[in-house]
Amino acid sequence: MVPKNRWREVAQAARDAGFEMLVDETVVDYLGKRPVRFELVAGLLSLRHNLRVRLRASVPEDDMNVDSLVPVYPGANFYEREAYDMFGLTFEGHPDLTRILLPDEWEGHPLRKDYGVGSVPIQFKSSPEAS
Amino acid sequence: MSDERQLHEIWISGTEEPEWVKDSTDEGAQEMFIEEPESRLVEQEGIRVDDDFVVEEEIPEDELMIINMGPQHPSTHGVLRLQIELEGEIIRRTKPIIGYLHTGMEKTGEQLSFLQGPTNVTRMDYLAPLHNELAFSLAVEQLLGVEIPPRAQAIRILMTELNRITSHQVFLATAGMDIGALSMMLYGFRDREAILAFFEKTTGLRMNHNYIRPGGVAADLPDGWEADIEDIIEKVLAGVADYEDLLRHNPIWEERTVGVGIITAEEALAYGTTGPNLRATGLGWDLRKSQPYSGIEQYEFEVPVGENGDVYDRYRVRVQEITQSLGIVRQVAESMPKGDYRTEDRKVTPPPRARIDQSMEALIHHFKIFTAGFKVPEGEAYVAIESPRGELGAYLVSDGGTHPLRMHMRTPSFCNLQALPIAMSDSLIADTVATISSLDPVIGDVDR
């Protein structure tokens, strides 16, 4: 468990300690289960020591800005874009924080628990720039 | 889109209007050549690619060109779109644009019970469905704390290693086709057929099997499976000999692959690249060796590594992995333990068919398992296995119910694709296709 404001600092320290690879970075939505709604989870791997470690940070709904891990692990790029796309977390210092899987004009963040399943009318239309 | 058809300039702007256009009385022909407004031309230029590449010297604006490749391009193995910034014939920056095959499987996974989960995850990496099921099932079993009988574990290893072979055969086939070795395409798919037929015999389906489930596997191996495995080993070995004849030391193949699309070990680690793409850089990191799962540590095999991390090394590593996996398959077939193919734990395994006819409780139990599903204790699990593309991790969070609170798959192609701009920068545009196919991305695995 890492305090949210020291997220990047701890990741940097872990990398210096030999955790070369960021294997995974994702978010869990604990709506109604825990007092703090979101939890940011990152999995680190050390090939040298054959060890795994998971970093977690609680992210409250009213302050969803976290320091990006891209300066420490460039591979965090896609994962943070996905976290932004699916949960709406924003990452300070991310080079290109745009939606990754959904179209740019999509509304809402689908993997949140209060986002319904199905019944989303899907319209195939040309994107705003191209029309 | 406006109601009228959009017509575009078809000759190079600035040149003289051809005579026949001036003279033509056909209205359509006239309309074709109206001057495009400036704003429209700007739109057509596309969006600037945005990443950390810094141009060392000033390049005049008109020498940079952005081209768009995909999303429907035969060599992108699905629907992958690339924005490539070119200076002459040299690629300076690349931006992969993904999401065209996004079907919200992680959200779907939250609506399905733990027993239904494999049906969903098997569709992610459609060239290695059994690996997806295995990762998911291992994560559920870790949460449940269920012991899996040795026969089920051996069947799992047998099936996933066969699956690794088919996946690498498709890689060789499609990579060969992309680079121009068309006969490789036919050879690869021909040899894959033998294994797919065995999968169909065992699981009922050629892909998307839903065979490996929490608690074991769905069914025992079919009668006469030993003979089938013998046959497969023979055919695949003959196939590998053919691939070596076709591609190894083939001057055209070497010309197209050696020194192309290099990813160094540091870059691979920084971008989270795993699997054969990592091993081609010279790092012998294989989860089957370092963090074994499902009893794979009992079998002898080697981890092939490359040297330079170029397209050729990635191809070599995969060919050698086919033979190594065959070795594992042979050992599993020879030492297949007897016993049950799924756990006896009645919590996850439905009661035997015969009991249902005799006992009301068994019927209720059967009904409960397949409708409501079984409850999984509160907690979270991350289990990683070595899929043909690299580290495939299943991250499950359970709140104590029958459905996962969060299901996340750490899919290898997603990460490997991040290294594509690195592999492609400062290379020739002619090498684009070779580089993409050598990373072996499966778009179902990327977008989920």
CSV table of C-alpha atoms in Angstrom, one decimal, chain B:
chain,number,residue,atom,x,y,z
B,1,MET,CA,-20.7,13.2,-44.4
B,2,SER,CA,-22.8,15.4,-46.6
B,3,ASP,CA,-25.5,14.0,-48.8
B,4,GLU,CA,-23.5,14.6,-51.9
B,5,ARG,CA,-20.7,12.3,-52.8
B,6,GLN,CA,-17.4,13.7,-51.9
B,7,LEU,CA,-15.1,13.9,-54.8
B,8,HIS,CA,-11.4,14.5,-54.6
B,9,GLU,CA,-8.7,15.9,-56.6
B,10,ILE,CA,-7.0,13.1,-58.5
B,11,TRP,CA,-4.0,14.7,-60.1
B,12,ILE,CA,-1.1,16.3,-58.4
B,13,SER,CA,-2.0,19.9,-57.4
B,14,GLY,CA,-0.1,22.6,-59.2
B,15,THR,CA,0.0,20.8,-62.5
B,16,GLU,CA,-1.9,22.0,-65.6
B,17,GLU,CA,-5.5,20.9,-65.9
B,18,PRO,CA,-5.7,18.3,-68.7
B,19,GLU,CA,-7.1,19.4,-72.0
B,20,TRP,CA,-9.9,16.9,-72.0
B,21,VAL,CA,-11.2,18.2,-68.6
B,22,LYS,CA,-11.5,21.8,-69.9
B,23,ASP,CA,-13.4,20.6,-73.0
B,24,SER,CA,-15.5,18.1,-71.2
B,25,THR,CA,-19.2,18.9,-71.0
B,26,ASP,CA,-19.9,16.1,-68.5
B,27,GLU,CA,-20.8,17.8,-65.3
B,28,GLY,CA,-19.4,15.0,-63.1
B,29,ALA,CA,-16.0,15.3,-64.7
B,30,GLN,CA,-16.0,19.1,-64.1
B,31,GLU,CA,-16.9,18.7,-60.5
B,32,MET,CA,-14.1,16.4,-59.9
B,33,PHE,CA,-11.5,19.1,-60.3
B,34,ILE,CA,-12.8,21.9,-58.2
B,35,GLU,CA,-10.1,23.4,-56.1
B,36,GLU,CA,-10.2,21.9,-52.6
B,37,PRO,CA,-10.5,24.6,-49.9
B,38,GLU,CA,-7.4,25.1,-47.8
B,39,SER,CA,-9.1,23.8,-44.6
B,40,ARG,CA,-10.0,20.5,-46.2
B,41,LEU,CA,-6.4,20.0,-47.3
B,42,VAL,CA,-5.3,20.5,-43.7
B,43,GLU,CA,-7.8,18.0,-42.5
B,44,GLN,CA,-6.5,15.4,-45.0
B,45,GLU,CA,-3.0,15.8,-43.6
B,46,GLY,CA,-4.1,14.0,-40.5
B,47,ILE,CA,-3.2,14.3,-36.9
B,48,ARG,CA,0.3,14.8,-35.8
B,49,VAL,CA,1.8,11.9,-34.1
B,50,ASP,CA,2.6,12.7,-30.5
B,51,ASP,CA,5.4,11.0,-28.6
B,52,ASP,CA,8.8,11.6,-27.2
B,53,PHE,CA,10.7,11.5,-30.5
B,54,VAL,CA,12.9,14.6,-30.9
B,55,VAL,CA,14.0,15.5,-34.4
B,56,GLU,CA,17.7,16.2,-34.3
B,57,GLU,CA,18.0,18.6,-37.1
B,58,GLU,CA,15.2,20.8,-38.5
B,59,ILE,CA,13.4,18.9,-41.2
B,60,PRO,CA,11.5,21.1,-43.6
B,61,GLU,CA,7.8,20.7,-43.2
B,62,ASP,CA,7.2,19.4,-46.7
B,63,GLU,CA,9.7,16.5,-46.3
B,64,LEU,CA,7.7,14.9,-43.6
B,65,MET,CA,4.8,12.8,-44.6
B,66,ILE,CA,2.3,11.1,-42.4
B,67,ILE,CA,0.7,8.0,-43.8
B,68,ASN,CA,-2.0,5.9,-42.3
B,69,MET,CA,-1.7,2.1,-42.4
B,70,GLY,CA,-4.8,0.1,-41.5
B,71,PRO,CA,-7.0,-0.5,-39.7
B,72,GLN,CA,-8.0,-2.9,-42.4
B,73,HIS,CA,-4.6,-4.0,-43.7
B,74,PRO,CA,-3.9,-7.6,-44.3
B,75,SER,CA,-0.6,-7.6,-42.6
B,76,THR,CA,-1.8,-6.0,-39.4
B,77,HIS,CA,-3.2,-9.4,-38.2
B,78,GLY,CA,-6.6,-7.9,-37.3
B,79,VAL,CA,-7.6,-4.3,-37.1
B,80,LEU,CA,-4.5,-2.3,-36.1
B,81,ARG,CA,-4.0,1.2,-37.3
B,82,LEU,CA,-0.6,2.8,-37.5
B,83,GLN,CA,0.2,6.4,-38.1
B,84,ILE,CA,3.6,6.5,-39.6
B,85,GLU,CA,5.6,9.7,-39.9
B,86,LEU,CA,8.0,9.4,-42.8
B,87,GLU,CA,11.0,11.3,-43.9
B,88,GLY,CA,11.5,10.1,-47.4
B,89,GLU,CA,11.5,6.4,-47.0
B,90,ILE,CA,12.6,6.4,-43.4
B,91,ILE,CA,10.2,6.0,-40.6
B,92,ARG,CA,10.7,8.6,-37.9
B,93,ARG,CA,7.7,8.0,-35.6
B,94,THR,CA,5.0,5.5,-35.4
B,95,LYS,CA,1.8,5.6,-33.4
B,96,PRO,CA,-0.2,2.5,-33.0
B,97,ILE,CA,-3.9,3.2,-32.7
B,98,ILE,CA,-5.9,0.3,-31.2
B,99,GLY,CA,-9.4,-0.4,-30.0
B,100,TYR,CA,-11.0,-1.4,-33.2
B,101,LEU,CA,-11.6,-4.9,-31.8
B,102,HIS,CA,-12.5,-3.8,-28.3
B,103,THR,CA,-15.5,-5.8,-27.1
B,104,GLY,CA,-15.4,-5.0,-23.4
B,105,MET,CA,-14.5,-8.4,-22.2
B,106,GLU,CA,-13.3,-7.2,-18.8
B,107,LYS,CA,-16.7,-5.7,-18.2
B,108,THR,CA,-18.4,-8.9,-19.5
B,109,GLY,CA,-16.2,-10.9,-17.1
B,110,GLU,CA,-17.7,-9.1,-14.2
B,111,GLN,CA,-21.2,-10.3,-15.3
B,112,LEU,CA,-20.2,-13.9,-15.7
B,113,SER,CA,-19.7,-16.3,-12.8
B,114,PHE,CA,-16.4,-17.9,-12.2
B,115,LEU,CA,-17.5,-21.0,-13.9
B,116,GLN,CA,-18.6,-19.1,-17.0
B,117,GLY,CA,-15.4,-17.0,-17.0
B,118,PRO,CA,-13.3,-19.3,-19.3
B,119,THR,CA,-15.9,-19.0,-22.1
B,120,ASN,CA,-15.2,-15.3,-22.1
B,121,VAL,CA,-11.5,-15.2,-21.7
B,122,THR,CA,-10.9,-17.9,-24.3
B,123,ARG,CA,-11.9,-15.4,-26.9
B,124,MET,CA,-9.2,-12.9,-26.1
B,125,ASP,CA,-6.1,-14.4,-27.7
B,126,TYR,CA,-7.8,-16.5,-30.3
B,127,LEU,CA,-4.6,-18.2,-31.4
B,128,ALA,CA,-3.9,-19.4,-27.9
B,129,PRO,CA,-7.3,-19.9,-26.3
B,130,LEU,CA,-6.2,-22.6,-23.9
B,131,HIS,CA,-3.6,-20.4,-22.3
B,132,ASN,CA,-6.2,-17.8,-21.5
B,133,GLU,CA,-8.4,-20.4,-19.9
B,134,LEU,CA,-5.5,-21.8,-17.9
B,135,ALA,CA,-4.5,-18.4,-16.5
B,136,PHE,CA,-8.0,-17.6,-15.5
B,137,SER,CA,-8.6,-21.0,-14.0
B,138,LEU,CA,-5.3,-20.9,-12.0
B,139,ALA,CA,-6.3,-17.5,-10.6
B,140,VAL,CA,-9.8,-18.8,-9.5
B,141,GLU,CA,-8.2,-21.9,-8.0
B,142,GLN,CA,-5.7,-19.8,-6.1
B,143,LEU,CA,-8.6,-17.9,-4.6
B,144,LEU,CA,-10.5,-21.1,-3.8
B,145,GLY,CA,-7.4,-23.0,-2.5
B,146,VAL,CA,-8.4,-26.1,-4.5
B,147,GLU,CA,-5.9,-28.9,-5.2
B,148,ILE,CA,-5.9,-30.1,-8.8
B,149,PRO,CA,-5.3,-33.8,-9.5
B,150,PRO,CA,-2.1,-34.7,-11.3
B,151,ARG,CA,-3.8,-36.0,-14.4
B,152,ALA,CA,-5.7,-32.7,-14.8
B,153,GLN,CA,-2.4,-30.8,-14.5
B,154,ALA,CA,-0.7,-33.0,-17.0
B,155,ILE,CA,-3.6,-32.7,-19.5
B,156,ARG,CA,-3.4,-28.9,-19.1
B,157,ILE,CA,0.3,-28.9,-19.9
B,158,LEU,CA,-0.3,-31.2,-22.8
B,159,MET,CA,-3.0,-29.0,-24.3
B,160,THR,CA,-1.3,-25.7,-23.7
B,161,GLU,CA,2.0,-26.9,-25.2
B,162,LEU,CA,0.1,-28.1,-28.2
B,163,ASN,CA,-1.6,-24.8,-28.4
B,164,ARG,CA,1.8,-23.0,-28.3
B,165,ILE,CA,2.8,-25.1,-31.3
B,166,THR,CA,-0.2,-24.1,-33.3
B,167,SER,CA,0.2,-20.5,-32.3
B,168,HIS,CA,3.8,-20.4,-33.5
B,169,GLN,CA,2.8,-22.2,-36.7
B,170,VAL,CA,0.4,-19.5,-37.4
B,171,PHE,CA,3.1,-17.0,-36.6
B,172,LEU,CA,5.4,-18.6,-39.1
B,173,ALA,CA,2.7,-18.9,-41.7
B,174,THR,CA,1.6,-15.3,-41.5
B,175,ALA,CA,5.1,-13.8,-41.0
B,176,GLY,CA,6.1,-15.8,-44.1
B,177,MET,CA,3.2,-14.5,-46.1
B,178,ASP,CA,3.8,-10.9,-45.0
B,179,ILE,CA,7.5,-11.1,-46.1
B,180,GLY,CA,6.7,-12.8,-49.3
B,181,ALA,CA,7.3,-16.5,-48.6
B,182,LEU,CA,3.9,-17.6,-49.7
B,183,SER,CA,4.5,-21.3,-49.5
B,184,MET,CA,5.3,-20.9,-45.8
B,185,MET,CA,1.7,-19.8,-45.3
B,186,LEU,CA,0.4,-23.1,-46.8
B,187,TYR,CA,2.9,-25.2,-44.8
B,188,GLY,CA,2.1,-23.5,-41.5
B,189,PHE,CA,-1.6,-23.9,-41.8
B,190,ARG,CA,-1.3,-27.4,-43.1
B,191,ASP,CA,0.6,-28.6,-40.0
B,192,ARG,CA,-1.7,-26.7,-37.6
B,193,GLU,CA,-4.6,-28.8,-38.9
B,194,ALA,CA,-3.4,-32.0,-37.2
B,195,ILE,CA,-3.4,-30.4,-33.8
B,196,LEU,CA,-6.7,-28.5,-34.4
B,197,ALA,CA,-8.3,-31.9,-35.3
B,198,PHE,CA,-7.0,-33.3,-32.0
B,199,PHE,CA,-8.4,-30.2,-30.1
B,200,GLU,CA,-11.8,-30.8,-31.8
B,201,LYS,CA,-11.8,-34.4,-30.8
B,202,THR,CA,-10.9,-33.6,-27.2
B,203,THR,CA,-12.8,-30.4,-26.5
B,204,GLY,CA,-15.5,-30.4,-29.2
B,205,LEU,CA,-14.2,-27.2,-30.8
B,206,ARG,CA,-11.3,-26.1,-32.9
B,207,MET,CA,-10.9,-22.8,-31.1
B,208,ASN,CA,-12.6,-21.1,-28.1
B,209,HIS,CA,-12.6,-24.4,-26.4
B,210,ASN,CA,-13.8,-23.6,-22.8
B,211,TYR,CA,-11.9,-26.8,-21.9
B,212,ILE,CA,-9.7,-25.8,-19.0
B,213,ARG,CA,-12.1,-24.7,-16.2
B,214,PRO,CA,-11.7,-23.9,-12.5
B,215,GLY,CA,-11.3,-27.3,-10.9
B,216,GLY,CA,-9.7,-29.2,-13.8
B,217,VAL,CA,-10.6,-29.8,-17.4
B,218,ALA,CA,-14.0,-30.3,-19.0
B,219,ALA,CA,-13.5,-33.8,-20.2
B,220,ASP,CA,-10.9,-36.6,-20.2
B,221,LEU,CA,-8.7,-37.2,-23.2
B,222,PRO,CA,-10.5,-39.2,-25.9
B,223,ASP,CA,-9.8,-42.9,-26.5
B,224,GLY,CA,-6.7,-43.5,-28.6
B,225,TRP,CA,-5.2,-40.1,-27.7
B,226,GLU,CA,-1.7,-41.6,-27.5
B,227,ALA,CA,-1.8,-42.6,-31.2
B,228,ASP,CA,-3.0,-39.1,-32.1
B,229,ILE,CA,-0.1,-37.5,-30.2
B,230,GLU,CA,2.3,-39.8,-31.9
B,231,ASP,CA,0.9,-38.8,-35.2
B,232,ILE,CA,1.0,-35.1,-34.3
B,233,ILE,CA,4.7,-35.3,-33.2
B,234,GLU,CA,5.6,-36.9,-36.4
B,235,LYS,CA,3.7,-34.4,-38.6
B,236,VAL,CA,5.0,-31.4,-36.7
B,237,LEU,CA,8.6,-32.5,-36.8
B,238,ALA,CA,8.3,-33.1,-40.5
B,239,GLY,CA,6.8,-29.7,-40.8
B,240,VAL,CA,9.6,-28.0,-38.9
B,241,ALA,CA,12.1,-29.7,-41.2
B,242,ASP,CA,10.2,-28.1,-44.1
B,243,TYR,CA,10.3,-24.7,-42.5
B,244,GLU,CA,14.0,-25.0,-42.0
B,245,ASP,CA,14.5,-26.0,-45.6
B,246,LEU,CA,12.3,-23.1,-46.7
B,247,LEU,CA,13.5,-20.2,-44.6
B,248,ARG,CA,16.7,-20.9,-42.8
B,249,HIS,CA,19.7,-19.8,-44.8
B,250,ASN,CA,17.3,-18.6,-47.4
B,251,PRO,CA,19.1,-15.5,-48.8
B,252,ILE,CA,15.9,-13.6,-49.5
B,253,TRP,CA,14.5,-14.4,-46.0
B,254,GLU,CA,17.8,-13.3,-44.3
B,255,GLU,CA,17.9,-10.2,-46.4
B,256,ARG,CA,14.5,-9.2,-45.2
B,257,THR,CA,14.9,-10.1,-41.5
B,258,VAL,CA,18.5,-9.9,-40.3
B,259,GLY,CA,19.1,-6.6,-38.5
B,260,VAL,CA,15.5,-5.4,-39.0
B,261,GLY,CA,13.3,-4.1,-36.3
B,262,ILE,CA,15.8,-4.4,-33.5
B,263,ILE,CA,14.6,-4.2,-29.9
B,264,THR,CA,17.3,-4.3,-27.3
B,265,ALA,CA,17.1,-6.0,-24.0
B,266,GLU,CA,16.8,-2.7,-22.1
B,267,GLU,CA,14.1,-1.5,-24.3
B,268,ALA,CA,12.2,-4.7,-24.0
B,269,LEU,CA,12.3,-4.5,-20.2
B,270,ALA,CA,11.3,-0.8,-20.2
B,271,TYR,CA,8.3,-1.5,-22.3
B,272,GLY,CA,7.2,-4.7,-20.6
B,273,THR,CA,7.8,-6.8,-23.7
B,274,THR,CA,7.8,-10.5,-22.8
B,275,GLY,CA,7.8,-13.9,-24.4
B,276,PRO,CA,9.7,-14.8,-27.6
B,277,ASN,CA,10.2,-11.1,-28.3
B,278,LEU,CA,12.1,-10.7,-25.0
B,279,ARG,CA,14.0,-13.9,-25.4
B,280,ALA,CA,15.1,-12.9,-28.9
B,281,THR,CA,17.1,-10.1,-27.2
B,282,GLY,CA,19.2,-12.6,-25.4
B,283,LEU,CA,17.4,-12.7,-22.0
B,284,GLY,CA,16.4,-16.3,-21.2
B,285,TRP,CA,13.3,-15.3,-19.2
B,286,ASP,CA,10.6,-17.9,-19.4
B,287,LEU,CA,7.9,-18.2,-16.7
B,288,ARG,CA,7.7,-21.9,-17.3
B,289,LYS,CA,11.3,-22.1,-15.9
B,290,SER,CA,11.3,-19.2,-13.4
B,291,GLN,CA,7.8,-19.3,-12.0
B,292,PRO,CA,6.5,-22.7,-13.0
B,293,TYR,CA,2.8,-23.5,-13.0
B,294,SER,CA,0.6,-26.5,-13.2
B,295,GLY,CA,3.5,-28.9,-12.7
B,296,ILE,CA,5.6,-27.9,-15.8
B,297,GLU,CA,8.7,-28.1,-13.7
B,298,GLN,CA,8.6,-31.9,-14.0
B,299,TYR,CA,9.5,-31.8,-17.7
B,300,GLU,CA,12.8,-31.2,-19.3
B,301,PHE,CA,13.1,-28.5,-21.9
B,302,GLU,CA,15.3,-25.7,-22.9
B,303,VAL,CA,14.6,-22.0,-23.3
B,304,PRO,CA,15.9,-20.9,-26.7
B,305,VAL,CA,17.3,-17.4,-26.8
B,306,GLY,CA,18.4,-15.0,-29.6
B,307,GLU,CA,21.2,-12.5,-29.7
B,308,ASN,CA,20.3,-9.3,-31.5
B,309,GLY,CA,16.6,-8.9,-30.9
B,310,ASP,CA,15.9,-8.5,-34.6
B,311,VAL,CA,13.1,-10.1,-36.7
B,312,TYR,CA,15.3,-13.0,-37.6
B,313,ASP,CA,16.0,-13.9,-34.0
B,314,ARG,CA,12.3,-13.7,-33.1
B,315,TYR,CA,11.6,-16.1,-35.9
B,316,ARG,CA,14.5,-18.4,-34.8
B,317,VAL,CA,13.3,-18.4,-31.2
B,318,ARG,CA,9.8,-19.5,-32.2
B,319,VAL,CA,10.9,-22.3,-34.5
B,320,GLN,CA,13.0,-23.7,-31.7
B,321,GLU,CA,10.2,-23.3,-29.2
B,322,ILE,CA,8.1,-25.5,-31.4
B,323,THR,CA,10.6,-28.4,-31.0
B,324,GLN,CA,11.0,-27.7,-27.3
B,325,SER,CA,7.2,-27.8,-26.8
B,326,LEU,CA,7.0,-31.0,-28.8
B,327,GLY,CA,9.6,-32.5,-26.3
B,328,ILE,CA,7.3,-31.5,-23.5
B,329,VAL,CA,4.3,-33.0,-25.2
B,330,ARG,CA,6.1,-36.2,-25.7
B,331,GLN,CA,7.2,-36.4,-22.0
B,332,VAL,CA,3.7,-35.6,-20.8
B,333,ALA,CA,2.2,-38.3,-23.1
B,334,GLU,CA,4.7,-40.9,-21.8
B,335,SER,CA,4.2,-40.0,-18.1
B,336,MET,CA,0.5,-39.3,-18.1
B,337,PRO,CA,-0.7,-40.0,-14.6
B,338,LYS,CA,-3.9,-42.0,-14.0
B,339,GLY,CA,-6.7,-40.6,-12.0
B,340,ASP,CA,-9.3,-38.0,-12.1
B,341,TYR,CA,-9.4,-35.2,-14.7
B,342,ARG,CA,-11.0,-32.7,-12.3
B,343,THR,CA,-11.0,-32.1,-8.6
B,344,GLU,CA,-13.2,-34.2,-6.3
B,345,ASP,CA,-14.0,-31.0,-4.4
B,346,ARG,CA,-17.8,-30.9,-4.7
B,347,LYS,CA,-17.8,-27.2,-4.3
B,348,VAL,CA,-16.6,-26.6,-7.8
B,349,THR,CA,-17.2,-29.9,-9.5
B,350,PRO,CA,-20.8,-30.9,-10.4
B,351,PRO,CA,-21.9,-34.3,-9.1
B,352,PRO,CA,-21.5,-37.3,-11.4
B,353,ARG,CA,-24.3,-37.7,-13.9
B,354,ALA,CA,-25.5,-41.0,-12.4
B,355,ARG,CA,-25.9,-39.5,-9.0
B,356,ILE,CA,-28.4,-36.9,-10.3
B,357,ASP,CA,-30.8,-39.7,-11.2
B,358,GLN,CA,-30.8,-41.0,-7.7
B,359,SER,CA,-30.4,-38.1,-5.4
B,360,MET,CA,-32.4,-34.9,-5.1
B,361,GLU,CA,-29.5,-33.2,-3.4
B,362,ALA,CA,-27.2,-34.0,-6.2
B,363,LEU,CA,-29.7,-32.5,-8.7
B,364,ILE,CA,-30.1,-29.3,-6.6
B,365,HIS,CA,-26.3,-29.1,-6.3
B,366,HIS,CA,-25.9,-29.5,-10.0
B,367,PHE,CA,-28.5,-26.9,-10.7
B,368,LYS,CA,-26.9,-24.4,-8.3
B,369,ILE,CA,-23.5,-24.8,-9.7
B,370,PHE,CA,-24.6,-24.1,-13.3
B,371,THR,CA,-27.1,-21.3,-12.5
B,372,ALA,CA,-25.8,-19.3,-9.5
B,373,GLY,CA,-22.2,-20.6,-9.6
B,374,PHE,CA,-20.0,-21.3,-6.7
B,375,LYS,CA,-18.8,-18.7,-4.2
B,376,VAL,CA,-15.2,-17.7,-4.2
B,377,PRO,CA,-13.7,-16.3,-0.9
B,378,GLU,CA,-12.9,-12.7,-0.7
B,379,GLY,CA,-9.5,-11.7,-1.9
B,380,GLU,CA,-7.4,-11.1,-5.0
B,381,ALA,CA,-5.1,-13.2,-7.1
B,382,TYR,CA,-2.7,-12.5,-9.9
B,383,VAL,CA,-1.4,-15.6,-11.7
B,384,ALA,CA,0.9,-15.3,-14.7
B,385,ILE,CA,1.7,-18.0,-17.2
B,386,GLU,CA,3.9,-18.1,-20.3
B,387,SER,CA,1.6,-17.8,-23.3
B,388,PRO,CA,3.0,-18.0,-26.8
B,389,ARG,CA,3.2,-14.3,-26.8
B,390,GLY,CA,4.6,-13.7,-23.3
B,391,GLU,CA,3.4,-13.2,-19.8
B,392,LEU,CA,-0.3,-13.7,-19.7
B,393,GLY,CA,-1.6,-12.7,-16.3
B,394,ALA,CA,-5.1,-13.0,-14.8
B,395,TYR,CA,-5.9,-10.6,-12.1
B,396,LEU,CA,-9.1,-11.4,-10.2
B,397,VAL,CA,-10.7,-9.6,-7.3
B,398,SER,CA,-13.5,-11.4,-5.5
B,399,ASP,CA,-15.8,-9.9,-3.0
B,400,GLY,CA,-16.9,-13.3,-1.7
B,401,GLY,CA,-19.7,-13.7,-4.3
B,402,THR,CA,-20.1,-15.9,-7.3
B,403,HIS,CA,-19.0,-13.3,-9.8
B,404,PRO,CA,-15.6,-11.5,-9.9
B,405,LEU,CA,-15.6,-7.9,-8.7
B,406,ARG,CA,-12.9,-7.2,-11.2
B,407,MET,CA,-11.4,-9.3,-13.9
B,408,HIS,CA,-8.4,-8.0,-15.6
B,409,MET,CA,-6.2,-9.9,-18.0
B,410,ARG,CA,-2.6,-8.7,-18.4
B,411,THR,CA,-2.3,-9.6,-22.1
B,412,PRO,CA,1.1,-9.9,-23.6
B,413,SER,CA,0.2,-8.4,-27.1
B,414,PHE,CA,-0.9,-5.2,-25.5
B,415,CYS,CA,2.5,-4.6,-24.0
B,416,ASN,CA,4.4,-6.0,-26.9
B,417,LEU,CA,2.7,-3.6,-29.2
B,418,GLN,CA,4.1,-0.7,-27.2
B,419,ALA,CA,7.5,-1.7,-28.3
B,420,LEU,CA,6.5,-1.4,-32.0
B,421,PRO,CA,7.4,2.3,-32.4
B,422,ILE,CA,10.8,1.5,-30.9
B,423,ALA,CA,11.4,-1.3,-33.3
B,424,MET,CA,10.2,0.7,-36.3
B,425,SER,CA,11.8,4.0,-35.7
B,426,ASP,CA,14.6,5.0,-38.2
B,427,SER,CA,14.0,1.9,-40.3
B,428,LEU,CA,12.8,1.7,-43.8
B,429,ILE,CA,9.1,1.7,-44.7
B,430,ALA,CA,9.7,-1.5,-46.5
B,431,ASP,CA,10.5,-3.2,-43.2
B,432,THR,CA,7.2,-2.2,-41.5
B,433,VAL,CA,5.3,-5.3,-42.3
B,434,ALA,CA,8.2,-7.6,-41.3
B,435,THR,CA,8.5,-5.8,-38.0
B,436,ILE,CA,4.8,-5.9,-37.2
B,437,SER,CA,4.4,-9.6,-37.9
B,438,SER,CA,7.6,-10.5,-36.1
B,439,LEU,CA,6.1,-9.1,-32.8
B,440,ASP,CA,3.1,-11.5,-33.4
B,441,PRO,CA,0.4,-9.3,-32.1
B,442,VAL,CA,-3.1,-10.8,-31.9
B,443,ILE,CA,-5.5,-7.9,-31.9
B,444,GLY,CA,-8.1,-9.8,-29.9
B,445,ASP,CA,-5.4,-10.0,-27.2
B,446,VAL,CA,-4.6,-6.3,-27.5
B,447,ASP,CA,-8.1,-4.8,-27.4
B,448,ARG,CA,-10.0,-7.4,-25.3
